[in-house]
mmCIF file of C-alpha atoms and ligand atoms in Angstrom:
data_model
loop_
_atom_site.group_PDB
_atom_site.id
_atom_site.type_symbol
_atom_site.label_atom_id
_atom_site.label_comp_id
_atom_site.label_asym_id
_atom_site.label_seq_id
_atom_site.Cartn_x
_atom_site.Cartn_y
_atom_site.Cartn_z
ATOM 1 C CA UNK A 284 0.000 0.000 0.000
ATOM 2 C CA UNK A 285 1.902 3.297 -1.180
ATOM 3 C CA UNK A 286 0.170 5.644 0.816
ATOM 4 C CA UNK A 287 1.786 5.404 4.102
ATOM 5 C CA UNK A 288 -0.309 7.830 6.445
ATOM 6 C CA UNK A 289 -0.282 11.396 7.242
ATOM 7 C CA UNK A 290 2.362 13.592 8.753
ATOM 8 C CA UNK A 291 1.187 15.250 11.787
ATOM 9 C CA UNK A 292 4.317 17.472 11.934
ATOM 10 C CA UNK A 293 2.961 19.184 8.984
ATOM 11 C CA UNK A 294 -1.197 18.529 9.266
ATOM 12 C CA UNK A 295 -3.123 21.170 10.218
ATOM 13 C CA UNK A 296 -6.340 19.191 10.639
ATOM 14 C CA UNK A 297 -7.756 20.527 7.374
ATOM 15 C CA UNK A 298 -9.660 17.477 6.187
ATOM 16 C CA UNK A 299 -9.189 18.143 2.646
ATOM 17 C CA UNK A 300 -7.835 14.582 2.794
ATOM 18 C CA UNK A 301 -11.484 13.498 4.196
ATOM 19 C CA UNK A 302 -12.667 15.607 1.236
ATOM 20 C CA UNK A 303 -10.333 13.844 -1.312
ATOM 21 C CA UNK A 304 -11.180 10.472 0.237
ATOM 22 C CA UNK A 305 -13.896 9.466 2.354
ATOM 23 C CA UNK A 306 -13.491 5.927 2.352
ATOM 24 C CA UNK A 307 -10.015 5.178 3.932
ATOM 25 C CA UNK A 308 -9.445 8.667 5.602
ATOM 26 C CA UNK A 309 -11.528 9.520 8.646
ATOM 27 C CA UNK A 310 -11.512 11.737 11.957
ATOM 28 C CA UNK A 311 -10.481 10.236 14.988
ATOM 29 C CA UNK A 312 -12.881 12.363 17.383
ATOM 30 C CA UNK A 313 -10.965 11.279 20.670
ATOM 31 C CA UNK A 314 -7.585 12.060 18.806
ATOM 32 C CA UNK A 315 -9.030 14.864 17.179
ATOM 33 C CA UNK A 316 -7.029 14.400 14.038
ATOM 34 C CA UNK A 317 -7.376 12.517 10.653
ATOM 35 C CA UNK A 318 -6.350 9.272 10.418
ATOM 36 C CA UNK A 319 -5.758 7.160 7.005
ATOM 37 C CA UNK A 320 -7.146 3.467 7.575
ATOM 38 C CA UNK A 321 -7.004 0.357 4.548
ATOM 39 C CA UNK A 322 -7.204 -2.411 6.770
ATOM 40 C CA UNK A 323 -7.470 -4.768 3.657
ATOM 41 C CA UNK A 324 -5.199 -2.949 1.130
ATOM 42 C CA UNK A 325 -8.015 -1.514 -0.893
ATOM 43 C CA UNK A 326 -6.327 1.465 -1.645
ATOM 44 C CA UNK A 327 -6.189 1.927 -5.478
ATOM 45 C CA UNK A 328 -3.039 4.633 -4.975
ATOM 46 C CA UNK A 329 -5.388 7.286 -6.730
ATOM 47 C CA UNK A 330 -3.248 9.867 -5.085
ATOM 48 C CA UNK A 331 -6.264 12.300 -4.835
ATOM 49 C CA UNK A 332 -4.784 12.450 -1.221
ATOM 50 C CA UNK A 333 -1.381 13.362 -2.239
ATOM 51 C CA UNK A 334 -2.712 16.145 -4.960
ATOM 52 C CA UNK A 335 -5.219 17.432 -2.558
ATOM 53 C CA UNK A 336 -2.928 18.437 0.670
ATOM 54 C CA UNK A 337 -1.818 21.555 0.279
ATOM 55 C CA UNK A 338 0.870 21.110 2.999
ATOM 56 C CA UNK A 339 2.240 17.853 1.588
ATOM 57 C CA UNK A 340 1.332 16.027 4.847
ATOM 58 C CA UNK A 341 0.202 12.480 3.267
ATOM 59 C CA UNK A 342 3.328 10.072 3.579
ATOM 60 C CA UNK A 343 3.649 7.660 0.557
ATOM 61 C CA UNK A 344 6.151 5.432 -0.677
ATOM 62 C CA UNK A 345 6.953 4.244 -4.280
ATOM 63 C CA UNK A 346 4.185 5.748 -6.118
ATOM 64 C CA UNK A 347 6.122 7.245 -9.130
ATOM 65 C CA UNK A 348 7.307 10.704 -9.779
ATOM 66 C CA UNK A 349 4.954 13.361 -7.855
ATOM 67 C CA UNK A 350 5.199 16.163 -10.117
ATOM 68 C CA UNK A 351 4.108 20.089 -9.212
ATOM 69 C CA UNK A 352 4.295 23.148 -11.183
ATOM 70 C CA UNK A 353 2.592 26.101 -10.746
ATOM 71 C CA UNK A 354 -0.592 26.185 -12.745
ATOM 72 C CA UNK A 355 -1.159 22.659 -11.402
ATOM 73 C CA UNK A 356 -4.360 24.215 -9.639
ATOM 74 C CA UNK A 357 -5.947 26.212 -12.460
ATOM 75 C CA UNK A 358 -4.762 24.208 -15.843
ATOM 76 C CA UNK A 359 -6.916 26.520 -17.401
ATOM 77 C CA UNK A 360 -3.957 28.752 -17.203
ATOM 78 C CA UNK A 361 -1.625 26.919 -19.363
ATOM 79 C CA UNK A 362 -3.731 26.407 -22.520
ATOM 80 C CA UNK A 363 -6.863 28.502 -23.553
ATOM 81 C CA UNK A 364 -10.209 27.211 -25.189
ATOM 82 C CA UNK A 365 -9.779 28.981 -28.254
ATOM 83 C CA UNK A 366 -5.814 27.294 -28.416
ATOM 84 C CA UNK A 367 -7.126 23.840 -27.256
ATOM 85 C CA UNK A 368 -9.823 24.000 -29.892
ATOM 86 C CA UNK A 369 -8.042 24.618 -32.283
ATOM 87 C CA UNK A 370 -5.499 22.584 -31.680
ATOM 88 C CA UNK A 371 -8.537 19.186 -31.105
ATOM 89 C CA UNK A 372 -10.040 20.076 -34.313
ATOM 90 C CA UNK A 373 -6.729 20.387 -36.209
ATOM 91 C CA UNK A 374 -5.994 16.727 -35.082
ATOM 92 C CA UNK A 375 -6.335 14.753 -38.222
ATOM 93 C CA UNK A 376 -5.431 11.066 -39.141
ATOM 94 C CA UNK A 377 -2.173 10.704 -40.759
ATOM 95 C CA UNK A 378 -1.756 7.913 -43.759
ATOM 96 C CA UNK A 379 1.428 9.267 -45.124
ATOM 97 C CA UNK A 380 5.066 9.283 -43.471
ATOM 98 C CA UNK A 381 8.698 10.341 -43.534
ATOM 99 C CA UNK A 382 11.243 7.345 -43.945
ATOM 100 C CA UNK A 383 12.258 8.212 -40.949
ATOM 101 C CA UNK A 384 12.206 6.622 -37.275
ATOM 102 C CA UNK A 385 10.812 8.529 -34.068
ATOM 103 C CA UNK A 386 13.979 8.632 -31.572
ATOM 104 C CA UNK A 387 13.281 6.797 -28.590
ATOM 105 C CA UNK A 388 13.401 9.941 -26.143
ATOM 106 C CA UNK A 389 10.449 11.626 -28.689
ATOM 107 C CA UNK A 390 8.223 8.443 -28.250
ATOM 108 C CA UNK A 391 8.814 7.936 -24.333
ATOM 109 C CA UNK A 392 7.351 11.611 -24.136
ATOM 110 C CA UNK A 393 4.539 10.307 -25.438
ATOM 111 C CA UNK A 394 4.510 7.446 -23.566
ATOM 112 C CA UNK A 395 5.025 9.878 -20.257
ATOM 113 C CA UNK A 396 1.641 11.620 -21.483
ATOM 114 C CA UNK A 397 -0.217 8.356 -21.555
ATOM 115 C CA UNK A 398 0.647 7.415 -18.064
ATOM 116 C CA UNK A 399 -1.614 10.333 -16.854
ATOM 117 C CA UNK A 400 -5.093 9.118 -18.167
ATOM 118 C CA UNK A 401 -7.287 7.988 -16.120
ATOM 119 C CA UNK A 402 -8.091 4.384 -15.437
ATOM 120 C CA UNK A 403 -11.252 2.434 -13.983
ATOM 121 C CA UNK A 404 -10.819 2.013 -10.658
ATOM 122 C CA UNK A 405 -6.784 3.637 -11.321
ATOM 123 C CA UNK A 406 -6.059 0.056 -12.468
ATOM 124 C CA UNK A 407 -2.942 0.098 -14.129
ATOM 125 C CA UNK A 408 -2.405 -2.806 -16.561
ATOM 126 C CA UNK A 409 -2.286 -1.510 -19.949
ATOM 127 C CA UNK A 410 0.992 -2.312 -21.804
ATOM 128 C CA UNK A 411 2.617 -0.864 -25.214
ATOM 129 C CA UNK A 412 4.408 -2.989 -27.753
ATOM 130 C CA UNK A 413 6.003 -0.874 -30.320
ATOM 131 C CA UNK A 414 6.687 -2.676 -33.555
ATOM 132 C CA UNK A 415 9.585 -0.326 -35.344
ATOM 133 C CA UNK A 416 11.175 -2.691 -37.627
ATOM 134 C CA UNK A 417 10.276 -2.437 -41.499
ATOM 135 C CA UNK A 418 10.094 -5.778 -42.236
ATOM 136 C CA UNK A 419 7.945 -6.748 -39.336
ATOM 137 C CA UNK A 420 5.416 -4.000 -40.077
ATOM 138 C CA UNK A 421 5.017 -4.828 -43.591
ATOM 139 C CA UNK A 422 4.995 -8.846 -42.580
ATOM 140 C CA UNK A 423 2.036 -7.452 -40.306
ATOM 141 C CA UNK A 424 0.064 -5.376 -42.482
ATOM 142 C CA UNK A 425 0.306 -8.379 -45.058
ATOM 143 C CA UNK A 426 -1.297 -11.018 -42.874
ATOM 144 C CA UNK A 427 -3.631 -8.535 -41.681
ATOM 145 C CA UNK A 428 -4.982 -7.759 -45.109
ATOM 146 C CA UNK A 429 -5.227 -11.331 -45.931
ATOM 147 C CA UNK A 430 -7.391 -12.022 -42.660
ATOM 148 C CA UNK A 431 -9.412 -9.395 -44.024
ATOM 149 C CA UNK A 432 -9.622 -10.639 -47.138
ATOM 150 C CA UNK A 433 -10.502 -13.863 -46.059
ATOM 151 C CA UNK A 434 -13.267 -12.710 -43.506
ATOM 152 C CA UNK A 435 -15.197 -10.003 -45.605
ATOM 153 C CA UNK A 436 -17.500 -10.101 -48.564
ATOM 154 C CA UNK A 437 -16.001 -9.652 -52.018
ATOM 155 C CA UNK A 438 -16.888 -6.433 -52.553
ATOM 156 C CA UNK A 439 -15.220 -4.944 -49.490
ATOM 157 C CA UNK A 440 -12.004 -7.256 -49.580
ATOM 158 C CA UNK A 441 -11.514 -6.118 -53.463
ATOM 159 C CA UNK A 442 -9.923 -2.941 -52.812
ATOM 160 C CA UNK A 443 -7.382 -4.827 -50.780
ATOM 161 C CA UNK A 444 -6.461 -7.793 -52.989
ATOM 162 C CA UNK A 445 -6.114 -4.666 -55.597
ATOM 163 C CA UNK A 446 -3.821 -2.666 -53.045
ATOM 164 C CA UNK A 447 -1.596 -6.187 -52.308
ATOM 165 C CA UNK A 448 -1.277 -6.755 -55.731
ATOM 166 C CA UNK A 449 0.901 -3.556 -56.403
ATOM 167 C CA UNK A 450 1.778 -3.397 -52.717
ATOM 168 C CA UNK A 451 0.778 -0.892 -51.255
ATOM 169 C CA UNK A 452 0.473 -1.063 -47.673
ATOM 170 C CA UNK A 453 -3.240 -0.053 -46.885
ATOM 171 C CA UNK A 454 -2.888 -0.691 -43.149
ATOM 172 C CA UNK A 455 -0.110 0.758 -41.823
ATOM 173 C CA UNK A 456 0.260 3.304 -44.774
ATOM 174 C CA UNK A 457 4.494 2.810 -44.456
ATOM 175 C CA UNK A 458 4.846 4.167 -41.172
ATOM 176 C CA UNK A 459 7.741 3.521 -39.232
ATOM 177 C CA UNK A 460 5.850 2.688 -36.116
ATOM 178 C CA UNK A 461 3.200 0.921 -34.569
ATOM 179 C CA UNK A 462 1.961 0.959 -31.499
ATOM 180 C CA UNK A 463 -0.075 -1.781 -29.492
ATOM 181 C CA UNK A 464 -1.656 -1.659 -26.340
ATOM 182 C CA UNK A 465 -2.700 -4.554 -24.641
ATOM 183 C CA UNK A 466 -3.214 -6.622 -21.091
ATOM 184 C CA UNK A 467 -5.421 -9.520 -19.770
ATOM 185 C CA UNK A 468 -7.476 -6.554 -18.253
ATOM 186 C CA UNK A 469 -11.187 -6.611 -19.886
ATOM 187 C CA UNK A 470 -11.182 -3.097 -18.260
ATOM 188 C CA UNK A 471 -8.073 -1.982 -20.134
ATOM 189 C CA UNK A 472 -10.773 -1.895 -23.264
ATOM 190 C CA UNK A 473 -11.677 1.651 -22.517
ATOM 191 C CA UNK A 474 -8.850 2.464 -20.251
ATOM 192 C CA UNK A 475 -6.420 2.244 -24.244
ATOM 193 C CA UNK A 476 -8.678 4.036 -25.898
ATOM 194 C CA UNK A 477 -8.384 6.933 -22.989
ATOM 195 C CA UNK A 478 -4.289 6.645 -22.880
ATOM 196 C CA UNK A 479 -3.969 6.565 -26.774
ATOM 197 C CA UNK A 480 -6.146 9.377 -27.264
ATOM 198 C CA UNK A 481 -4.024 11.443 -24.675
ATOM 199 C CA UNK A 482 -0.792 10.221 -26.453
ATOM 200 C CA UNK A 483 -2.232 10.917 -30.163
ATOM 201 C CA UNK A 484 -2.697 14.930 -29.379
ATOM 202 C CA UNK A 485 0.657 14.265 -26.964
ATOM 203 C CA UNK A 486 2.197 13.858 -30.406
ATOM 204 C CA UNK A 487 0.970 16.504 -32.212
ATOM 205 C CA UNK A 488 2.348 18.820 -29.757
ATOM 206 C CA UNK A 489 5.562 17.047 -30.650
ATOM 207 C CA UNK A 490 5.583 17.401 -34.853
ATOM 208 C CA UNK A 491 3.671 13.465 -35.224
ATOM 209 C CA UNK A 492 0.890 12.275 -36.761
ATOM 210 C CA UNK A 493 -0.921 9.247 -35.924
ATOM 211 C CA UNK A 494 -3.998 7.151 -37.382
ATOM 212 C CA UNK A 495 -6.122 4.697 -35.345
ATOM 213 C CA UNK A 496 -5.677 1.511 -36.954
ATOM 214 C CA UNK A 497 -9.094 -0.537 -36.147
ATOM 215 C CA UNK A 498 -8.290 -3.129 -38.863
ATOM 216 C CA UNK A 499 -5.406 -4.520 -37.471
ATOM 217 C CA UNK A 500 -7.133 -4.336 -34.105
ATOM 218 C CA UNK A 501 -10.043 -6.011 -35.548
ATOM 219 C CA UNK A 502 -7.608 -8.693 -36.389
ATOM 220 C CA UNK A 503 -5.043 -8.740 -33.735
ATOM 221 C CA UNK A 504 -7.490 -8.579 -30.775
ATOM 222 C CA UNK A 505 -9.758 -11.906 -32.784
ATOM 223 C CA UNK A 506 -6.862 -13.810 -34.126
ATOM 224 C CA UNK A 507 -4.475 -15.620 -31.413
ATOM 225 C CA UNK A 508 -2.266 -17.488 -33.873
ATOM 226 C CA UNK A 509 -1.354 -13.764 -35.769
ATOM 227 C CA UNK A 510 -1.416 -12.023 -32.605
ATOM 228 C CA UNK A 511 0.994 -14.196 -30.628
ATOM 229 C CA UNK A 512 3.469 -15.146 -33.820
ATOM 230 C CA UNK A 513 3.347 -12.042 -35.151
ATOM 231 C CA UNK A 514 3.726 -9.840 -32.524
ATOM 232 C CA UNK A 515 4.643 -11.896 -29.700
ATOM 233 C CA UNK A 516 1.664 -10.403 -27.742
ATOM 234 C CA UNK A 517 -0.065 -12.537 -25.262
ATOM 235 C CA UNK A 518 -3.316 -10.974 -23.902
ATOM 236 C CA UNK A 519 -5.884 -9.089 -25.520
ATOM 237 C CA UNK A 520 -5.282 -6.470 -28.109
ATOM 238 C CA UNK A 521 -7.275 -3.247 -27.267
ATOM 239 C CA UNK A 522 -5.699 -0.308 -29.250
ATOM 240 C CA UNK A 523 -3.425 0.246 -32.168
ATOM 241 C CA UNK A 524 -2.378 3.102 -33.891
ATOM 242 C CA UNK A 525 0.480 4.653 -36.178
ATOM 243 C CA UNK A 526 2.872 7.075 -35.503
ATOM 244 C CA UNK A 527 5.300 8.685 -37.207
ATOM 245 C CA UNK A 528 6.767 12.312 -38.922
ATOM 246 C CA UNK A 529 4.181 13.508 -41.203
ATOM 247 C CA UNK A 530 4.019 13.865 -44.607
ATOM 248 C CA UNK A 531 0.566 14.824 -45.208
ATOM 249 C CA UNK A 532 -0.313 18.396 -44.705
ATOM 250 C CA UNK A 533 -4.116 19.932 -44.293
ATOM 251 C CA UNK A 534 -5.095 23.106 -45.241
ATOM 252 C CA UNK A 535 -8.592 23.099 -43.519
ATOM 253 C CA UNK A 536 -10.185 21.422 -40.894
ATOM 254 C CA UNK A 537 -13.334 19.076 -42.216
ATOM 255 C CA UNK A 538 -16.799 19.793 -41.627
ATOM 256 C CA UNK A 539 -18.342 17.877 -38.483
ATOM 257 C CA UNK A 540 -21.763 17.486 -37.270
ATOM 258 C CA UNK A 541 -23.022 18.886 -34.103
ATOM 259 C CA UNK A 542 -23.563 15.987 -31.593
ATOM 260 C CA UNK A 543 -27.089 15.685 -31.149
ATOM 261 C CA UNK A 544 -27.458 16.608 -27.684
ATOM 262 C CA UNK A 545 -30.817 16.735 -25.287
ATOM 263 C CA UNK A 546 -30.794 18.581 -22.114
ATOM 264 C CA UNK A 547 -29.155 21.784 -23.078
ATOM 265 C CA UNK A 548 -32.652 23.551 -24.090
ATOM 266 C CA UNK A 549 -32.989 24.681 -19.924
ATOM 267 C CA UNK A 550 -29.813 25.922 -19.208
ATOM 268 C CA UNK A 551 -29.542 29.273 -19.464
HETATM 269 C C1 FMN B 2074 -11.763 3.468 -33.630
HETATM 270 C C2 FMN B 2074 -11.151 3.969 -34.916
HETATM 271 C C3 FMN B 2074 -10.632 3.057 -35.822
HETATM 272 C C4 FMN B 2074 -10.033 3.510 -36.992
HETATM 273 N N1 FMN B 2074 -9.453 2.617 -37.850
HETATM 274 C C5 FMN B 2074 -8.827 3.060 -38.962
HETATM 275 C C6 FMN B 2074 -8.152 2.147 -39.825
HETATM 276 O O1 FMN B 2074 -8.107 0.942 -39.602
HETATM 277 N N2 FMN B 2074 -7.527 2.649 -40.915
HETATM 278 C C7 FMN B 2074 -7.524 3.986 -41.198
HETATM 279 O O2 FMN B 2074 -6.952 4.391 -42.205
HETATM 280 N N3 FMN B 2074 -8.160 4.884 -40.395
HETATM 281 C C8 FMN B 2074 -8.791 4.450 -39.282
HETATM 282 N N4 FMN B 2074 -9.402 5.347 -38.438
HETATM 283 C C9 FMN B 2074 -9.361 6.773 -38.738
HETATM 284 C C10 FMN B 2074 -10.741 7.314 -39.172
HETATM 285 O O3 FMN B 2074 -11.007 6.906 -40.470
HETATM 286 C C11 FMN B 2074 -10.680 8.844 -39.023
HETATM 287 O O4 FMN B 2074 -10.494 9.178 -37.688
HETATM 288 C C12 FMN B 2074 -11.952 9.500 -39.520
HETATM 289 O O5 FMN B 2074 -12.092 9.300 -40.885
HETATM 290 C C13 FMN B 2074 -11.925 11.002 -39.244
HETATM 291 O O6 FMN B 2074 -10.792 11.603 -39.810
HETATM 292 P P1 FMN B 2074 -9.798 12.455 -38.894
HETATM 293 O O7 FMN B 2074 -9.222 11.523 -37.863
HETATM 294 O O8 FMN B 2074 -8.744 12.984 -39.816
HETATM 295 O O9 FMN B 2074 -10.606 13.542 -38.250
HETATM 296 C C14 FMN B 2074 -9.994 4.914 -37.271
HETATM 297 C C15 FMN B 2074 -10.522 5.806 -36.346
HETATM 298 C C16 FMN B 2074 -11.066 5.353 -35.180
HETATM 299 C C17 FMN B 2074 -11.579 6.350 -34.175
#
């Protein structure tokens, strides 16, 4: 259990830990002071505790880096609506890339981004293969397209018999990486979803463009044999996208539909 207790050198009896956490923090009347209590280790290491105390009081132990800057209590302050709207709706699915590989310290930022979604329950299980080598992509994309092929009507699978024939790699569009998350976590099925989303616009911040790949999810997550040859996964397959240096360039951001959305007509 990382979180350890609370300092009483430096609590001041605020119960903003109470307020962060009413199930394992609680005040001890005849002690008059808060006390943190997990008999059974059901602690999920949130660290809603940790965030929440502005005198750092909570005692913890191994929970990862505890980072604090100063707009940490209003993020509002870092990015504004306009900025983040434009830069959401700018976010567009990249097919085409440079030849060239992402350094390692470029996709561990992203990586570093991920780790912040949130998680059901703050379960953390989700894990990242990252396929970089050429041969192994294309090798992937090819049995991919041929489990498609074999699985959809003839009409559908016609474009890609067409594309295989002159090779062109309709799955992974030539990118130079691909990235798979995965676990034996049935949760982790929203949870990638969440943490690849944060990493996509993580790496447009960072010159990349990405594409959600559903195919080779589609086949990866229903297909053992290709799944555990291919990419040496074991577990299910939950996410996978592209990622690489652009190539593509848009001049305009695509018309979208409103969501159709009840309960707004009240509100002033
Ligand atoms: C769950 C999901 C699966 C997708 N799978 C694929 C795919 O297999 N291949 C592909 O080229 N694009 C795929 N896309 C990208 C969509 O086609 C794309 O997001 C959509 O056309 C909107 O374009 P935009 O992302 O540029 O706004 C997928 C997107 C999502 C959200």
């Amino acid at each position: 259990m990382p979180i350890l207790g609370i300092d009483y050198e430096k609590c001041n009896n605020c119960q903003i830990c109470y307020n962060a956490c009413t199930r394992y923090f609680r005040r001890d009347k005849e002690q008059n002071k808060m006390v943190f209590e997990d008999p059974n280790n059901l602690c999920d290491s949130c660290g809603r505790c940790i965030a929440m105390c502005k005198l750092d009081a909570i005692m913890y132990e191994n929970i990862g880096e505890i980072l604090t800057f100063e707009e940490v209590q209003d993020p509002s302050t870092l990015i504004s609506y306009e900025s983040m709207h434009k830069f959401m709706s700018a976010k567009r699915s990249i097919r085409g890339f440079k030849k060239k590989k992402v350094p390692k310290a470029v996709l561990e930022k992203v990586l570093d981004t991920m780790k912040y979604a949130p998680t059901g329950a703050n379960i953390r299980t989700l894990r990242c293969t990252i396929i970089s080598d050429e041969d192994k992509i294309k090798k992937l994309s090819e049995v991919v397209m041929d489990a498609i092929i074999a699985s959809s009507n003839p009409r559908y699978s016609e474009n890609f018999i067409k594309a295989k024939k002159r090779g062109i790699d309709t799955i992974f569009y030539n990118a130079p990486h691909v990235m798979i998350f995965h676990s034996s976590n049935p949760g982790d099925a929203m949870n990638s979803t969440i943490a690849l989303t944060y990493g996509m616009l993580c790496a447009q911040t960072l010159g990349l463009g990405t594409c959600w790949i559903g195919l080779a999810h589609g086949v990866l997550s229903s297909n053992k044999e290709i799944r555990e040859k291919i990419t040496g996964i074991h577990g299910n397959v939950w996410g996978v996208i592209i990622i690489g240096y652009p190539t593509q360039i848009y001049y305009r951001v695509p018309p979208r539909p409103a969501i159709k959305t009840k309960g707004l007509d009240n509100l002033e």
